[in-house]
XYZ file of C-alpha atoms in Angstrom:
402
model
C 90.309 -13.477 180.247
C 93.514 -14.312 178.428
C 96.879 -12.701 177.705
C 99.161 -14.336 175.160
C 100.998 -13.978 171.904
C 99.197 -12.565 168.913
C 98.515 -14.832 165.972
C 98.032 -18.589 165.782
C 101.184 -19.610 167.655
C 99.979 -21.394 170.763
C 102.978 -20.618 172.932
C 102.984 -19.428 176.542
C 99.987 -17.390 177.667
C 98.360 -16.742 181.052
C 94.762 -16.069 181.982
C 91.825 -16.421 184.361
C 88.563 -18.335 184.239
C 85.939 -16.638 186.405
C 82.633 -18.136 187.461
C 79.685 -16.370 185.861
C 78.076 -15.501 189.199
C 81.200 -13.549 190.197
C 81.381 -11.345 187.094
C 79.870 -8.328 188.886
C 82.865 -8.297 191.226
C 85.421 -7.914 188.425
C 86.900 -4.420 188.469
C 89.515 -4.686 185.762
C 91.597 -7.097 183.716
C 95.002 -6.046 182.408
C 96.884 -8.229 179.908
C 100.557 -7.252 180.275
C 102.287 -9.757 177.990
C 102.376 -13.493 177.296
C 103.805 -14.138 180.783
C 101.924 -11.688 183.049
C 98.310 -10.585 183.449
C 96.337 -8.981 186.282
C 92.758 -9.427 187.481
C 91.238 -7.064 190.068
C 88.331 -8.387 192.121
C 86.065 -6.378 194.400
C 85.441 -7.745 197.908
C 83.520 -6.372 200.863
C 86.335 -4.582 202.697
C 89.113 -4.329 200.113
C 90.008 -5.095 196.512
C 92.091 -8.104 195.500
C 94.728 -7.881 192.754
C 95.630 -11.307 191.341
C 98.830 -11.328 189.261
C 99.135 -14.472 187.156
C 102.684 -15.192 185.997
C 104.663 -17.732 184.009
C 108.307 -17.130 184.897
C 111.321 -17.938 182.769
C 112.787 -21.411 183.222
C 115.961 -22.054 185.208
C 118.197 -22.511 182.164
C 117.444 -19.098 180.625
C 120.005 -16.277 180.495
C 120.355 -13.836 183.364
C 119.316 -10.922 181.162
C 116.060 -12.653 180.203
C 115.236 -13.367 183.841
C 116.066 -9.788 184.840
C 113.729 -8.481 182.154
C 110.867 -10.675 183.426
C 111.267 -9.616 187.063
C 111.624 -5.982 186.024
C 108.276 -6.247 184.233
C 106.760 -8.025 187.225
C 107.991 -5.253 189.522
C 106.466 -2.595 187.262
C 103.167 -4.467 187.199
C 103.154 -4.839 190.975
C 103.884 -1.141 191.503
C 101.116 -0.132 189.081
C 98.479 -1.769 191.282
C 96.648 0.434 193.849
C 98.515 0.487 197.147
C 95.424 -0.379 199.208
C 94.738 -3.596 197.220
C 95.645 -6.979 198.621
C 98.099 -8.343 196.053
C 98.634 -12.007 195.283
C 101.136 -13.422 192.777
C 100.419 -16.940 191.617
C 101.395 -19.232 188.793
C 104.334 -21.163 187.364
C 107.378 -19.509 188.945
C 109.783 -22.269 187.795
C 111.417 -21.828 191.209
C 112.534 -24.272 193.892
C 112.139 -22.700 197.335
C 114.468 -24.173 199.948
C 114.442 -24.291 203.742
C 117.382 -21.947 204.371
C 117.159 -20.269 207.777
C 118.044 -16.871 206.345
C 114.776 -16.843 204.379
C 112.479 -18.002 207.179
C 110.911 -14.535 207.293
C 109.274 -15.050 203.902
C 109.387 -18.839 203.318
C 108.026 -21.555 205.544
C 109.546 -24.818 206.753
C 107.241 -27.004 204.667
C 108.793 -26.643 201.238
C 109.458 -29.750 199.183
C 113.091 -28.797 198.538
C 116.028 -28.257 200.876
C 117.916 -25.678 198.828
C 116.747 -22.850 196.568
C 117.838 -22.617 192.949
C 118.509 -19.351 191.098
C 114.851 -18.751 190.312
C 113.985 -19.535 193.908
C 116.450 -16.899 195.131
C 114.867 -14.367 192.788
C 111.380 -15.168 194.101
C 112.558 -14.831 197.704
C 114.315 -11.536 197.009
C 111.205 -10.171 195.318
C 109.009 -11.285 198.243
C 111.289 -9.634 200.808
C 111.461 -6.372 198.844
C 107.640 -6.182 198.641
C 106.854 -7.426 202.183
C 105.247 -10.607 200.875
C 105.448 -14.235 201.947
C 105.629 -17.449 199.933
C 102.361 -18.906 201.192
C 102.757 -22.174 199.277
C 105.541 -23.225 201.704
C 103.652 -22.443 204.916
C 101.352 -25.477 205.272
C 102.382 -28.986 206.395
C 101.281 -31.466 203.765
C 102.239 -34.888 202.489
C 105.039 -34.857 199.970
C 102.700 -35.904 197.174
C 100.496 -32.894 197.918
C 103.472 -30.567 197.493
C 104.319 -31.752 193.996
C 103.304 -29.277 191.313
C 105.330 -30.697 188.401
C 106.354 -34.208 187.357
C 109.012 -35.051 184.772
C 107.888 -36.917 181.618
C 109.456 -40.154 182.900
C 107.551 -39.808 186.179
C 110.718 -40.152 188.278
C 111.295 -36.550 189.361
C 108.898 -34.250 191.205
C 109.319 -30.546 191.951
C 107.411 -27.772 193.653
C 107.796 -24.916 191.184
C 104.276 -23.387 191.187
C 103.966 -20.945 194.072
C 101.678 -18.384 195.681
C 102.950 -15.055 197.050
C 100.667 -12.829 199.105
C 101.007 -9.566 201.022
C 102.000 -10.193 204.623
C 99.016 -8.250 205.955
C 96.705 -10.783 204.251
C 98.706 -13.907 205.118
C 96.095 -15.169 207.596
C 93.410 -14.994 204.901
C 94.944 -18.028 203.169
C 93.845 -21.115 205.083
C 95.123 -23.897 202.831
C 97.279 -24.544 199.769
C 97.839 -27.950 198.222
C 98.159 -29.593 194.838
C 95.317 -31.720 193.496
C 96.657 -34.632 191.470
C 93.224 -35.908 190.531
C 92.454 -32.959 188.256
C 93.752 -34.085 184.865
C 94.168 -31.560 182.049
C 96.799 -33.561 180.162
C 99.664 -31.483 181.538
C 102.845 -32.188 183.445
C 101.701 -29.652 186.070
C 99.216 -30.364 188.833
C 96.346 -28.105 189.799
C 97.161 -25.980 192.872
C 94.182 -25.124 195.052
C 94.167 -22.051 197.305
C 91.598 -21.514 200.047
C 91.353 -17.755 200.503
C 89.093 -16.437 203.247
C 87.454 -13.126 202.418
C 84.016 -11.643 202.128
C 83.186 -11.164 198.476
C 80.089 -9.223 197.610
C 78.285 -11.947 195.758
C 74.766 -11.873 194.438
C 72.759 -15.068 194.463
C 71.417 -14.851 190.947
C 69.273 -17.735 189.824
C 70.192 -18.970 186.422
C 67.768 -17.430 183.988
C 66.383 -19.616 181.247
C 66.566 -18.320 177.718
C 63.206 -17.340 176.249
C 61.978 -19.761 173.564
C 62.650 -18.782 169.958
C 59.961 -18.511 167.323
C 60.244 -20.943 164.440
C 60.881 -18.280 161.779
C 62.102 -20.895 159.291
C 58.466 -21.805 158.666
C 57.915 -18.376 157.105
C 59.845 -19.549 154.053
C 56.907 -21.786 153.161
C 54.220 -20.050 151.127
C 51.271 -21.491 153.077
C 52.680 -20.730 156.535
C 53.636 -17.204 155.498
C 50.098 -16.442 154.313
C 48.580 -17.771 157.546
C 50.894 -15.554 159.556
C 50.081 -12.477 157.455
C 46.337 -13.027 157.828
C 46.610 -13.507 161.607
C 48.760 -10.403 161.917
C 46.375 -8.258 159.871
C 43.487 -9.286 162.108
C 45.403 -8.457 165.296
C 46.945 -5.156 164.227
C 44.043 -2.905 165.057
C 44.700 0.275 166.991
C 42.815 0.403 170.276
C 40.467 3.250 171.007
C 42.900 4.925 173.399
C 45.573 4.938 170.662
C 43.982 8.144 169.350
C 44.703 9.968 172.585
C 47.267 12.720 172.356
C 49.173 11.576 175.445
C 49.732 8.145 173.961
C 53.508 7.409 174.123
C 55.582 5.705 171.473
C 56.515 2.975 173.950
C 52.855 2.086 174.554
C 52.171 1.926 170.820
C 55.218 -0.273 170.319
C 54.116 -2.654 173.069
C 50.725 -3.102 171.363
C 52.420 -3.813 168.034
C 54.897 -6.223 169.654
C 52.064 -8.041 171.408
C 50.201 -8.466 168.102
C 53.280 -9.758 166.247
C 54.103 -12.264 169.000
C 50.531 -13.521 169.315
C 50.207 -14.005 165.547
C 53.487 -15.929 165.465
C 52.469 -18.162 168.374
C 49.160 -19.045 166.714
C 50.694 -19.882 163.316
C 54.395 -20.819 163.239
C 54.880 -21.625 166.947
C 58.191 -22.031 168.743
C 61.238 -23.960 167.597
C 62.377 -26.916 169.680
C 65.556 -26.362 171.649
C 68.285 -28.640 170.343
C 71.591 -29.456 171.948
C 74.457 -27.326 170.715
C 76.254 -29.083 167.902
C 79.759 -30.175 168.793
C 82.395 -32.636 167.724
C 82.808 -33.862 171.317
C 80.530 -36.900 171.543
C 80.160 -40.022 173.695
C 83.137 -41.728 172.050
C 85.410 -38.831 173.000
C 84.057 -38.803 176.538
C 84.606 -42.553 176.896
C 88.224 -42.233 175.678
C 88.865 -39.391 178.144
C 87.373 -41.372 181.027
C 89.564 -44.407 180.259
C 92.633 -42.154 180.094
C 91.745 -40.530 183.442
C 91.164 -43.913 185.073
C 94.526 -45.194 183.854
C 96.221 -42.057 185.152
C 94.523 -42.447 188.530
C 95.786 -46.046 188.832
C 99.276 -44.929 187.870
C 99.320 -42.121 190.457
C 98.133 -44.430 193.241
C 100.952 -46.905 192.644
C 103.445 -46.007 189.883
C 104.751 -48.951 187.889
C 106.182 -49.300 184.396
C 103.201 -51.325 183.220
C 100.710 -48.732 184.474
C 102.750 -45.930 182.936
C 102.829 -47.748 179.576
C 99.068 -48.373 179.740
C 98.435 -44.710 180.560
C 100.602 -43.544 177.637
C 98.716 -45.845 175.235
C 95.298 -44.606 176.364
C 96.518 -41.022 176.316
C 97.624 -41.299 172.684
C 94.378 -43.075 171.815
C 92.291 -40.292 173.395
C 94.201 -37.661 171.417
C 93.717 -39.639 168.228
C 89.961 -39.995 168.790
C 89.582 -36.276 169.524
C 91.538 -35.235 166.418
C 89.545 -37.627 164.221
C 86.191 -36.433 165.551
C 87.184 -32.804 165.142
C 88.350 -33.422 161.568
C 85.105 -35.224 160.693
C 83.073 -32.402 162.236
C 84.711 -29.719 160.095
C 84.546 -31.878 156.959
C 80.798 -32.229 157.491
C 80.559 -28.467 157.997
C 82.247 -27.852 154.655
C 79.900 -30.324 152.942
C 76.855 -28.617 154.481
C 78.058 -25.186 153.312
C 78.339 -26.499 149.777
C 74.844 -28.009 149.974
C 73.404 -24.729 151.297
C 74.891 -22.835 148.370
C 73.459 -25.394 145.939
C 70.017 -25.056 147.582
C 70.345 -21.249 147.320
C 70.192 -20.772 151.072
C 72.844 -18.055 151.597
C 71.833 -17.349 155.200
C 72.820 -20.785 156.477
C 75.755 -20.997 154.073
C 77.390 -17.800 155.284
C 76.842 -18.849 158.888
C 79.146 -21.772 158.209
C 81.580 -19.594 156.261
C 81.882 -17.187 159.199
C 82.690 -20.128 161.472
C 85.831 -20.815 159.433
C 86.575 -17.182 158.666
C 86.306 -15.741 162.175
C 86.888 -18.879 164.222
C 85.376 -19.564 167.634
C 84.663 -16.467 169.698
C 83.464 -16.901 173.278
C 80.378 -14.963 174.300
C 81.027 -12.426 177.013
C 78.644 -10.470 179.210
C 81.171 -7.855 180.325
C 81.904 -4.449 178.822
C 83.910 -1.319 179.631
C 82.681 2.103 180.696
C 83.798 5.435 179.259
C 86.919 5.356 181.458
C 87.963 1.898 180.211
C 87.052 0.036 183.413
C 85.275 -3.327 183.274
C 81.657 -3.384 184.467
C 79.706 -6.566 185.155
C 76.473 -5.269 186.694
C 73.488 -5.917 184.403
C 71.914 -2.484 184.866
C 75.248 -0.732 184.326
C 75.868 -2.751 181.151
C 72.428 -1.866 179.766
C 73.000 1.813 180.547
C 76.412 1.688 178.874
C 74.922 0.203 175.680
C 72.139 2.813 175.718
C 74.722 5.606 175.960
C 76.861 4.036 173.241
C 74.045 3.736 170.701
C 72.743 7.173 171.603
C 76.110 8.690 170.749
C 76.498 6.482 167.679
C 73.085 7.231 166.131
C 72.883 10.862 167.228
C 76.427 12.232 166.949
C 75.283 15.856 166.527
C 72.415 15.746 169.008
C 74.178 17.818 171.689
C 75.317 20.400 169.153
C 71.807 20.726 167.668
C 70.367 21.112 171.166
C 72.759 23.943 171.953
C 71.934 25.705 168.665
C 68.210 25.370 169.408
C 68.667 26.959 172.824
C 70.695 29.811 171.324
């Protein structure tokens, strides 16, 4: 779930990545703008509103900062009052250890004095009865760093977590994880939040095998399938009964079609999803991560130079592989058109035309709220297609009754 600028400009943007097993607990997702989005999660005793933010940097104008915090205040106030609210993300704020702010900030901040953004965060926390939970836990200095300058000489704690005071004891630990490398100057911040989420232990379902329908393009295979299907499509004796339902007749037909296909064309072998990310890319990434790990353990100029070299090399390998992948795609599209295979050709064309679109298993109900339960999703699709295919069904029913 992502909220960012429209178009192809990859600037700013905030979002959430939710584990698939937790999708049934998602109540709503609200993209506010490229700096704020909200995710509501259902738990056993209360609902949790997570507000992901990317605040303006310290050098921005006062008016720009005021506009951001005004929008953040509006977003906070729009959340249900009985939800536990948590604000997390890149606040671009240094929180100090001033005694006047001990009510909302702890003694374990990395910095001694607060900057302008830090004062704004503290004022917002006090006005909403929140605490800056990221400054409450005693940790090593290296586990408080959330950002490192490009030269590796300066470290700041500018990513923070704010939570309602009534839920402060639910957070048991906050620390940065330097080992998680996503090629960013920020470190991953891990939050241990203690609550009872209504989770469902769903075993991962395997996809049913697909029939090898490509074989039907061959004249011989197609005739074999037709003959097998004609022999199997014979109405049973009870099909002549008046109380025979359409569903039962369809099941008999489906069974005959599937059995004929299994006996003739069989199933297609499951192949690994095609991707440009291969073993060479993985090896380059692993070398880059290993060099970064050595540099973090004991920073030296030589290790930093080695890490920069491997980092550039990994980027170069990834770009080259991605370019080769799309060049091969274009060549295959041209070959499919020459072989007069429009089905496969337009599959490749749509890849370039529409771009990559992630598959989602969530949908919205009639009121616009997100639903993740499988039965509720199926019922929603049934209602949608019923209204789409029978738009005048209710009106015709009323006229019939009249």
